[in-house]
Short mmCIF file of C-alpha atoms in Angstrom, two decimals:
data_model
loop_
_atom_site.label_atom_id
_atom_site.label_comp_id
_atom_site.label_asym_id
_atom_site.label_seq_id
_atom_site.Cartn_x
_atom_site.Cartn_y
_atom_site.Cartn_z
CA MET N 1 0.00 0.00 0.00
CA ALA N 2 1.38 3.40 -0.99
CA GLY N 3 2.57 5.43 1.98
CA PHE N 4 2.43 2.46 4.34
CA ARG N 5 5.11 2.23 7.03
CA SER N 6 5.52 -0.73 9.31
CA GLN N 7 5.25 -0.26 13.04
CA SER N 8 8.96 -0.99 13.43
CA SER N 9 9.95 1.65 10.87
CA GLY N 10 7.65 4.10 12.63
CA LEU N 11 9.38 3.40 15.93
CA ARG N 12 12.75 3.94 14.26
CA GLY N 13 11.48 7.32 13.13
CA LEU N 14 10.89 8.23 16.78
CA ARG N 15 14.40 7.13 17.78
CA PRO N 16 16.38 10.07 19.24
CA PRO N 17 19.28 11.10 16.98
CA ALA N 18 21.70 10.63 19.88
CA PHE N 19 20.97 6.90 19.88
CA GLY N 20 23.00 6.76 16.68
CA ALA N 21 22.70 3.81 14.30
CA ASP N 22 23.20 0.07 14.52
CA PRO N 23 25.90 -1.56 12.37
CA SER N 24 24.64 -3.20 9.19
CA GLY N 25 25.80 -4.46 5.81
CA GLU N 26 29.52 -4.95 5.34
CA ARG N 27 30.23 -3.33 8.71
CA MET N 28 28.13 -5.99 10.44
CA ALA N 29 29.73 -8.71 8.34
CA ARG N 30 33.14 -7.50 9.48
CA ILE N 31 31.97 -7.54 13.09
CA ARG N 32 30.86 -11.17 12.73
CA ARG N 33 34.32 -12.06 11.40
CA SER N 34 36.05 -10.57 14.44
CA PRO N 35 37.74 -13.14 16.71
CA HIS N 36 36.36 -11.13 19.64
CA PHE N 37 32.72 -11.50 18.55
CA LYS N 38 31.13 -14.73 19.78
CA ASP N 39 27.54 -15.92 20.07
CA GLY N 40 26.24 -12.63 18.76
CA VAL N 41 28.15 -10.24 21.04
CA PHE N 42 31.63 -8.82 21.61
CA VAL N 43 33.33 -10.51 24.54
CA ASN N 44 35.73 -9.18 27.13
CA PRO N 45 39.32 -10.27 27.76
CA GLY N 46 39.72 -12.15 31.01
CA GLY N 47 36.31 -13.80 30.87
CA PRO N 48 32.77 -12.45 31.27
CA ALA N 49 32.39 -9.06 32.96
CA ARG N 50 29.31 -7.93 34.82
CA THR N 51 27.97 -5.01 32.81
CA ARG N 52 24.93 -4.42 35.02
CA PRO N 53 25.12 -3.34 38.67
CA SER N 54 25.51 -6.27 41.05
CA GLY N 55 23.45 -6.50 44.21
CA SER N 56 19.89 -5.32 44.60
CA SER N 57 18.44 -2.24 42.95
CA LEU N 58 17.21 -1.16 46.38
CA ASP N 59 20.73 -1.21 47.83
CA LEU N 60 22.03 0.81 44.89
CA ALA N 61 19.20 3.34 45.22
CA LYS N 62 19.88 3.74 48.94
CA VAL N 63 23.52 4.57 48.25
CA PHE N 64 22.70 7.14 45.56
CA LEU N 65 19.90 8.76 47.56
CA ASP N 66 21.73 8.90 50.89
CA LYS N 67 21.75 12.58 51.89
CA GLU N 68 25.27 12.65 53.31
CA THR N 69 26.97 10.87 50.41
CA ARG N 70 24.93 12.84 47.87
CA THR N 71 26.39 16.14 49.07
CA ARG N 72 29.90 14.71 48.76
CA ARG N 73 29.39 13.76 45.12
CA ALA N 74 29.57 17.37 43.93
CA PRO N 75 32.03 20.21 44.57
CA ARG N 76 31.11 22.81 47.21
CA GLY N 77 32.01 25.68 44.89
CA PRO N 78 33.15 26.43 41.33
CA VAL N 79 35.78 24.03 40.05
CA PRO N 80 38.97 26.02 39.31
CA VAL N 81 39.06 25.54 35.53
CA HIS N 82 42.17 26.80 33.77
CA PRO N 83 41.14 29.47 31.23
CA THR N 84 42.84 27.82 28.28
CA THR N 85 43.88 30.30 25.60
CA LEU N 86 45.09 29.93 22.04
CA ALA N 87 48.54 30.92 23.27
CA ASP N 88 48.54 27.87 25.57
CA ILE N 89 48.16 25.41 22.73
CA SER N 90 49.24 27.22 19.56
CA ARG N 91 53.00 27.09 20.08
CA PRO N 92 54.60 23.65 19.61
CA PRO N 93 55.48 21.82 22.84
CA ALA N 94 59.13 22.34 23.68
CA THR N 95 59.65 18.64 24.41
CA GLY N 96 57.50 17.32 21.55
CA LEU N 97 54.67 16.07 23.82
CA ARG N 98 52.00 18.10 25.57
CA LEU N 99 48.72 16.98 27.16
CA THR N 100 45.68 19.11 27.96
CA TRP N 101 42.98 17.44 30.05
CA MET N 102 39.65 19.06 29.15
CA GLY N 103 37.74 17.17 31.87
CA HIS N 104 36.41 13.63 32.21
CA SER N 105 38.15 11.52 29.51
CA SER N 106 38.67 14.32 26.97
CA VAL N 107 42.37 14.98 26.34
CA LEU N 108 44.19 16.90 23.62
CA ALA N 109 47.53 15.18 23.02
CA GLU N 110 50.07 17.08 20.94
CA ILE N 111 52.62 14.47 19.99
CA ASP N 112 55.54 14.82 17.58
CA GLY N 113 53.85 17.47 15.47
CA GLN N 114 50.39 15.86 15.37
CA ARG N 115 47.27 16.73 17.38
CA VAL N 116 45.13 13.90 18.74
CA LEU N 117 41.82 14.53 20.53
CA PHE N 118 40.65 11.65 22.74
CA ASP N 119 36.97 11.13 23.64
CA PRO N 120 35.89 14.75 23.13
CA VAL N 121 32.75 15.64 25.12
CA TRP N 122 31.80 19.31 24.96
CA GLY N 123 28.08 18.74 25.61
CA GLU N 124 26.36 19.92 28.77
CA ARG N 125 25.00 16.47 29.68
CA CYS N 126 26.13 12.91 28.98
CA SER N 127 22.68 11.79 27.92
CA PRO N 128 20.62 11.26 24.76
CA PHE N 129 18.39 14.13 25.90
CA PRO N 130 19.40 17.76 26.61
CA PHE N 131 17.05 18.13 29.59
CA VAL N 132 17.93 15.11 31.73
CA GLY N 133 20.97 13.06 32.70
CA PRO N 134 24.32 13.76 34.40
CA LYS N 135 25.22 17.44 34.00
CA ARG N 136 28.65 19.01 33.92
CA LEU N 137 30.14 20.00 37.25
CA HIS N 138 32.38 22.54 35.53
CA PRO N 139 32.32 24.35 32.17
CA VAL N 140 34.49 23.25 29.27
CA PRO N 141 37.82 25.08 29.45
CA LEU N 142 37.48 26.58 25.96
CA PRO N 143 35.05 26.44 23.04
CA LEU N 144 35.56 23.54 20.66
CA ALA N 145 36.07 25.95 17.76
CA ALA N 146 38.95 27.59 19.65
CA LEU N 147 40.83 24.30 19.88
CA GLY N 148 42.28 24.71 16.41
CA PRO N 149 42.83 21.99 13.79
CA VAL N 150 42.93 18.40 15.01
CA ASP N 151 44.58 15.66 12.96
CA VAL N 152 42.60 12.76 14.41
CA VAL N 153 39.79 12.27 16.90
CA VAL N 154 40.06 8.99 18.83
CA ILE N 155 36.95 7.42 20.38
CA SER N 156 37.21 4.64 22.98
CA HIS N 157 33.57 3.43 22.92
CA ASP N 158 30.04 4.63 22.33
CA HIS N 159 28.78 5.54 25.81
CA TYR N 160 27.40 9.06 26.14
CA ASP N 161 30.20 10.35 28.34
CA HIS N 162 32.75 9.39 25.64
CA LEU N 163 30.86 9.80 22.36
CA ASP N 164 28.90 13.06 22.38
CA LEU N 165 26.49 13.88 19.55
CA PRO N 166 26.84 17.72 19.63
CA THR N 167 30.62 17.46 19.71
CA ILE N 168 30.80 14.95 16.83
CA LYS N 169 28.41 17.03 14.72
CA ALA N 170 30.64 20.06 15.22
CA LEU N 171 33.76 18.07 14.31
CA ALA N 172 31.98 16.57 11.30
CA GLY N 173 32.21 20.02 9.70
CA THR N 174 36.02 19.89 9.79
CA ASP N 175 38.41 17.69 7.83
CA THR N 176 39.68 15.71 10.84
CA LEU N 177 39.93 11.93 10.72
CA PHE N 178 38.26 9.65 13.28
CA ALA N 179 39.81 6.49 14.73
CA VAL N 180 37.10 4.36 16.36
CA PRO N 181 36.54 0.79 17.53
CA LEU N 182 34.79 -1.68 15.23
CA GLY N 183 31.10 -0.83 14.74
CA VAL N 184 31.24 2.69 16.21
CA GLY N 185 31.57 4.12 12.72
CA ALA N 186 27.84 3.47 12.21
CA HIS N 187 27.03 6.21 14.73
CA LEU N 188 29.42 8.69 13.15
CA GLU N 189 28.19 8.11 9.60
CA HIS N 190 24.63 8.59 10.89
CA TRP N 191 25.71 11.98 12.25
CA GLY N 192 27.39 13.21 9.07
CA VAL N 193 30.96 11.92 9.12
CA SER N 194 31.88 10.55 5.71
CA GLU N 195 33.10 6.97 5.40
CA GLY N 196 36.41 8.13 3.97
CA ARG N 197 37.28 9.94 7.21
CA LEU N 198 36.78 6.85 9.38
CA ARG N 199 39.47 4.47 10.58
CA GLU N 200 37.47 1.65 12.19
CA LEU N 201 39.60 -0.90 14.01
CA ASP N 202 39.35 -4.21 15.81
CA TRP N 203 41.66 -4.89 18.75
CA HIS N 204 45.31 -5.18 17.70
CA GLU N 205 44.67 -3.39 14.39
CA ALA N 206 46.53 -0.17 13.63
CA THR N 207 46.25 2.84 11.34
CA GLN N 208 48.65 5.59 10.30
CA VAL N 209 47.82 9.28 10.64
CA GLY N 210 50.69 11.49 9.60
CA GLY N 211 53.69 10.24 11.51
CA LEU N 212 51.58 8.51 14.17
CA THR N 213 50.63 4.86 14.55
CA LEU N 214 47.33 4.40 16.38
CA THR N 215 46.57 0.90 17.65
CA ALA N 216 43.26 -0.24 19.14
CA THR N 217 44.09 -2.34 22.18
CA PRO N 218 41.84 -4.45 24.43
CA ALA N 219 39.76 -3.09 27.30
CA ARG N 220 37.33 -4.67 29.74
CA HIS N 221 34.05 -2.81 29.38
CA PHE N 222 30.85 -2.82 27.29
CA CYS N 223 28.89 -0.67 24.84
CA GLY N 224 25.41 0.63 24.09
CA ARG N 225 23.46 3.85 23.50
CA GLY N 226 19.85 2.86 22.87
CA LEU N 227 17.19 1.10 24.90
CA ARG N 228 18.73 -2.26 24.08
CA ASN N 229 22.40 -3.09 24.63
CA THR N 230 23.14 -5.27 21.62
CA GLN N 231 26.93 -5.41 22.20
CA HIS N 232 27.44 -4.85 18.46
CA THR N 233 30.02 -2.09 18.84
CA LEU N 234 33.47 -2.67 20.27
CA TRP N 235 35.20 -0.81 23.11
CA ALA N 236 38.94 -0.19 23.14
CA SER N 237 41.93 1.42 24.73
CA TRP N 238 44.46 3.10 22.44
CA ALA N 239 48.24 3.14 22.05
CA VAL N 240 49.59 6.04 20.00
CA ALA N 241 53.23 6.06 18.88
CA GLY N 242 55.02 8.92 17.17
CA GLU N 243 58.60 9.23 16.02
CA GLU N 244 59.80 10.13 19.52
CA HIS N 245 56.93 9.64 21.97
CA ARG N 246 54.30 7.11 22.98
CA VAL N 247 51.05 7.64 24.89
CA TYR N 248 48.23 5.39 26.05
CA HIS N 249 44.54 6.18 26.64
CA SER N 250 42.59 3.55 28.55
CA GLY N 251 39.04 4.54 27.66
CA ASP N 252 36.81 2.82 30.22
CA THR N 253 37.98 -0.52 31.56
CA GLY N 254 38.16 -2.79 34.53
CA TYR N 255 41.55 -4.09 35.60
CA PHE N 256 42.79 -7.19 33.75
CA ASP N 257 46.09 -8.91 33.04
CA GLY N 258 46.14 -7.61 29.47
CA PHE N 259 47.82 -4.35 30.49
CA GLN N 260 51.09 -6.25 30.77
CA GLU N 261 50.81 -7.46 27.18
CA ILE N 262 49.83 -4.01 25.90
CA GLY N 263 52.86 -2.53 27.62
CA ALA N 264 55.17 -5.21 26.22
CA ASP N 265 53.85 -4.71 22.68
CA HIS N 266 53.47 -0.92 22.57
CA GLY N 267 55.23 0.63 25.57
CA PRO N 268 56.84 1.88 27.60
CA PHE N 269 54.83 5.10 27.45
CA ASP N 270 55.85 8.67 28.10
CA ALA N 271 52.37 9.22 29.51
CA THR N 272 49.28 7.18 30.23
CA MET N 273 45.76 8.58 30.52
CA ILE N 274 43.94 6.10 32.73
CA GLN N 275 40.33 5.91 33.91
CA LEU N 276 40.13 5.91 37.69
CA GLY N 277 36.77 7.50 38.47
CA ALA N 278 33.13 6.33 38.50
CA TYR N 279 34.13 3.10 40.21
CA SER N 280 31.88 1.22 42.62
CA GLU N 281 31.56 -2.13 44.32
CA PHE N 282 28.31 -2.42 42.36
CA TRP N 283 30.26 -2.66 39.04
CA PRO N 284 33.80 -3.80 39.88
CA ASP N 285 34.50 -5.45 36.51
CA ILE N 286 34.18 -2.45 34.20
CA HIS N 287 35.80 0.54 35.96
CA MET N 288 38.99 0.85 37.98
CA THR N 289 39.67 2.27 41.40
CA PRO N 290 42.74 4.51 41.79
CA GLU N 291 44.74 1.58 43.19
CA GLU N 292 43.81 -0.59 40.21
CA ALA N 293 44.60 2.23 37.80
CA LEU N 294 48.04 2.66 39.31
CA ARG N 295 48.60 -1.09 38.99
CA ALA N 296 47.53 -0.86 35.33
CA HIS N 297 49.99 1.98 34.72
CA LEU N 298 52.83 0.00 36.28
CA ASP N 299 51.89 -3.03 34.16
CA LEU N 300 52.02 -0.87 31.05
CA GLN N 301 55.49 0.33 32.05
CA GLY N 302 56.92 -3.16 32.51
CA GLY N 303 56.21 -3.40 36.24
CA GLN N 304 58.24 -0.39 37.36
CA PRO N 305 57.39 3.30 37.88
CA GLY N 306 57.95 5.24 34.70
CA GLY N 307 56.44 7.90 32.51
CA VAL N 308 53.62 10.07 33.83
CA LEU N 309 50.14 8.99 34.89
CA LEU N 310 47.32 11.40 34.02
CA PRO N 311 44.12 10.49 35.89
CA ILE N 312 40.99 10.77 33.73
CA HIS N 313 37.26 10.00 34.00
CA TRP N 314 36.72 12.00 37.18
CA GLY N 315 35.76 15.50 38.31
CA THR N 316 33.37 16.42 35.48
CA PHE N 317 30.25 14.26 35.80
CA ASN N 318 28.63 12.62 38.81
CA LEU N 319 28.42 8.97 37.72
CA ALA N 320 29.08 6.91 40.86
CA PRO N 321 28.45 6.88 44.62
CA HIS N 322 31.97 7.88 45.63
CA ALA N 323 32.89 11.39 46.77
CA TRP N 324 33.53 13.82 43.92
CA ALA N 325 37.24 14.36 44.58
CA GLU N 326 38.00 10.94 46.07
CA PRO N 327 39.77 9.75 42.89
CA GLY N 328 42.22 12.66 43.13
CA GLU N 329 43.02 12.09 46.80
CA TRP N 330 43.37 8.33 46.53
CA THR N 331 45.48 8.54 43.38
CA LYS N 332 47.81 11.07 44.95
CA ASP N 333 48.31 8.80 47.97
CA ALA N 334 48.81 5.61 45.95
CA ALA N 335 51.20 7.20 43.44
CA GLU N 336 53.36 8.73 46.17
CA SER N 337 53.60 5.35 47.89
CA ALA N 338 54.70 3.69 44.66
CA GLY N 339 57.13 6.42 43.62
CA GLN N 340 55.16 7.06 40.45
CA ALA N 341 54.99 10.48 38.80
CA VAL N 342 51.40 11.68 38.43
CA ALA N 343 50.00 14.89 36.94
CA PHE N 344 47.04 16.74 38.48
CA PRO N 345 46.24 19.55 36.05
CA ARG N 346 43.18 21.70 36.47
CA PRO N 347 40.76 21.09 33.58
CA GLY N 348 42.21 22.94 30.60
CA GLU N 349 45.76 23.27 31.99
CA PRO N 350 48.38 22.14 29.43
CA PHE N 351 51.52 20.41 30.63
CA GLU N 352 54.47 18.56 29.15
CA PRO N 353 55.21 15.17 30.77
CA ALA N 354 58.95 15.78 30.41
CA GLY N 355 58.66 19.16 32.14
CA LYS N 356 57.31 20.44 35.44
CA LEU N 357 54.18 18.50 36.35
CA PRO N 358 51.10 20.14 37.84
CA SER N 359 50.88 18.64 41.32
CA ASP N 360 48.71 20.99 43.39
CA PRO N 361 45.68 19.18 44.90
CA TRP N 362 43.39 21.94 43.60
CA TRP N 363 40.20 20.02 44.42
CA ARG N 364 40.68 20.44 48.18
CA ALA N 365 39.50 24.05 48.02
CA VAL N 366 36.04 23.01 46.79
CA THR N 367 35.36 19.66 48.42
CA ALA N 368 34.25 18.35 51.77
CA PRO N 369 36.78 16.25 53.73
CA ILE N 370 37.39 12.97 51.92
CA ALA N 371 37.68 9.57 53.57
CA ARG N 372 40.87 7.89 52.44
CA PRO N 373 42.59 4.59 53.13
CA TRP N 374 45.41 5.04 55.61
CA ARG N 375 48.79 4.64 53.95
CA ARG N 376 50.51 1.39 54.85
CA PRO N 377 53.95 -0.04 54.01
CA ARG N 378 54.56 -0.77 50.38
CA GLY N 379 53.62 -4.25 49.19
CA ALA N 380 55.75 -6.57 47.10
CA ALA N 381 54.44 -5.01 43.88
CA GLY N 382 55.48 -1.53 45.01
CA VAL N 383 51.90 -0.37 45.53
CA ALA N 384 50.62 0.78 48.90
CA ASP N 385 48.62 -1.90 50.72
CA THR N 386 45.45 -0.09 51.74
CA SER N 387 42.23 -1.02 53.44
CA ARG N 388 38.93 0.79 53.22
CA ASP N 389 38.35 -0.13 56.86
CA ASP N 390 41.21 2.14 58.00
CA LEU N 391 40.08 5.64 57.15
CA HIS N 392 41.08 9.15 57.98
CA LEU N 393 39.85 12.46 56.65
CA ALA N 394 42.07 14.35 54.25
CA GLY N 395 40.68 17.57 55.68
CA GLU N 396 42.07 16.74 59.11
CA ARG N 397 45.67 16.32 58.01
#
């Protein structure tokens, strides 16, 4: 019948644009050929990972709604964002490598003459809708248009706090390339990025951009943007190697033994950008605590302190029950105990890993006292042995 549309096509017409698009055609055929796609879904290294909160929904709700912990999950005042200027990022880095953390997992890496933008999220909320969902706790340090030309945008996976529709639409109007995990290209094409600008990779595959080699490496996480989590798009961490420098971006991941292999194959790294926020005992398999993130960094560096650790995935959105600045405090403590160099830039503050590192605990000015594990003697692996049962308040030190 002329003009007839099936119910399913009608429902697709109501699908929010931010849901993106499901892989199909040759892209789906390539997904099915992946050695990491089994029984209709992508699978994690290290065995199955719990992708839904463990425990009861009631217990989880009690934690999130608790009045005392709720007040600790947000800063008490404006976050001290660095007012990034064109002068900050227009001159080449003196050492050949400069990182600018824009908040959450968004990092501009200037490496050996190329500019790489990881997981750019300039939107106000990480949500498919502009009126609901986790809202920014601080403004973006500078407008996206003021960032200047970017050689390649690297996406770790398709969750809303890593793949942001308004940001991608703005970047679609430039000539930048996009390096994404297998299947994620369907979203980008749906939003106006041409196929020729996509580099869509399975784990252990690499692509060249200028003088850089970008390799998609394994991670322990999951995917999904719509009402159904079909596990048809891959998640990845990324190793980026230039002529002189190497960096690593973890995306979102739980801890697993694969960091050692990634480090052996692609490291050691001058800097690692590692997720260590939004962790919880309700989802221990898919996000890392600061202690686990430090262990991952050491694995990537061959088991010894080396390079610089840049903590990411914290401070910008309220996504877990822990205190807002807890990742900063716990990372600072753990890194000092291990003798590992760690950078704590304010959002938007550029720094060069080979130069003077930003180390001021800037979050203390705008946070309530934070419960921390008491520092204990270093364990055999060089990481502080800590217990959440032995707590003190950072504000009482």
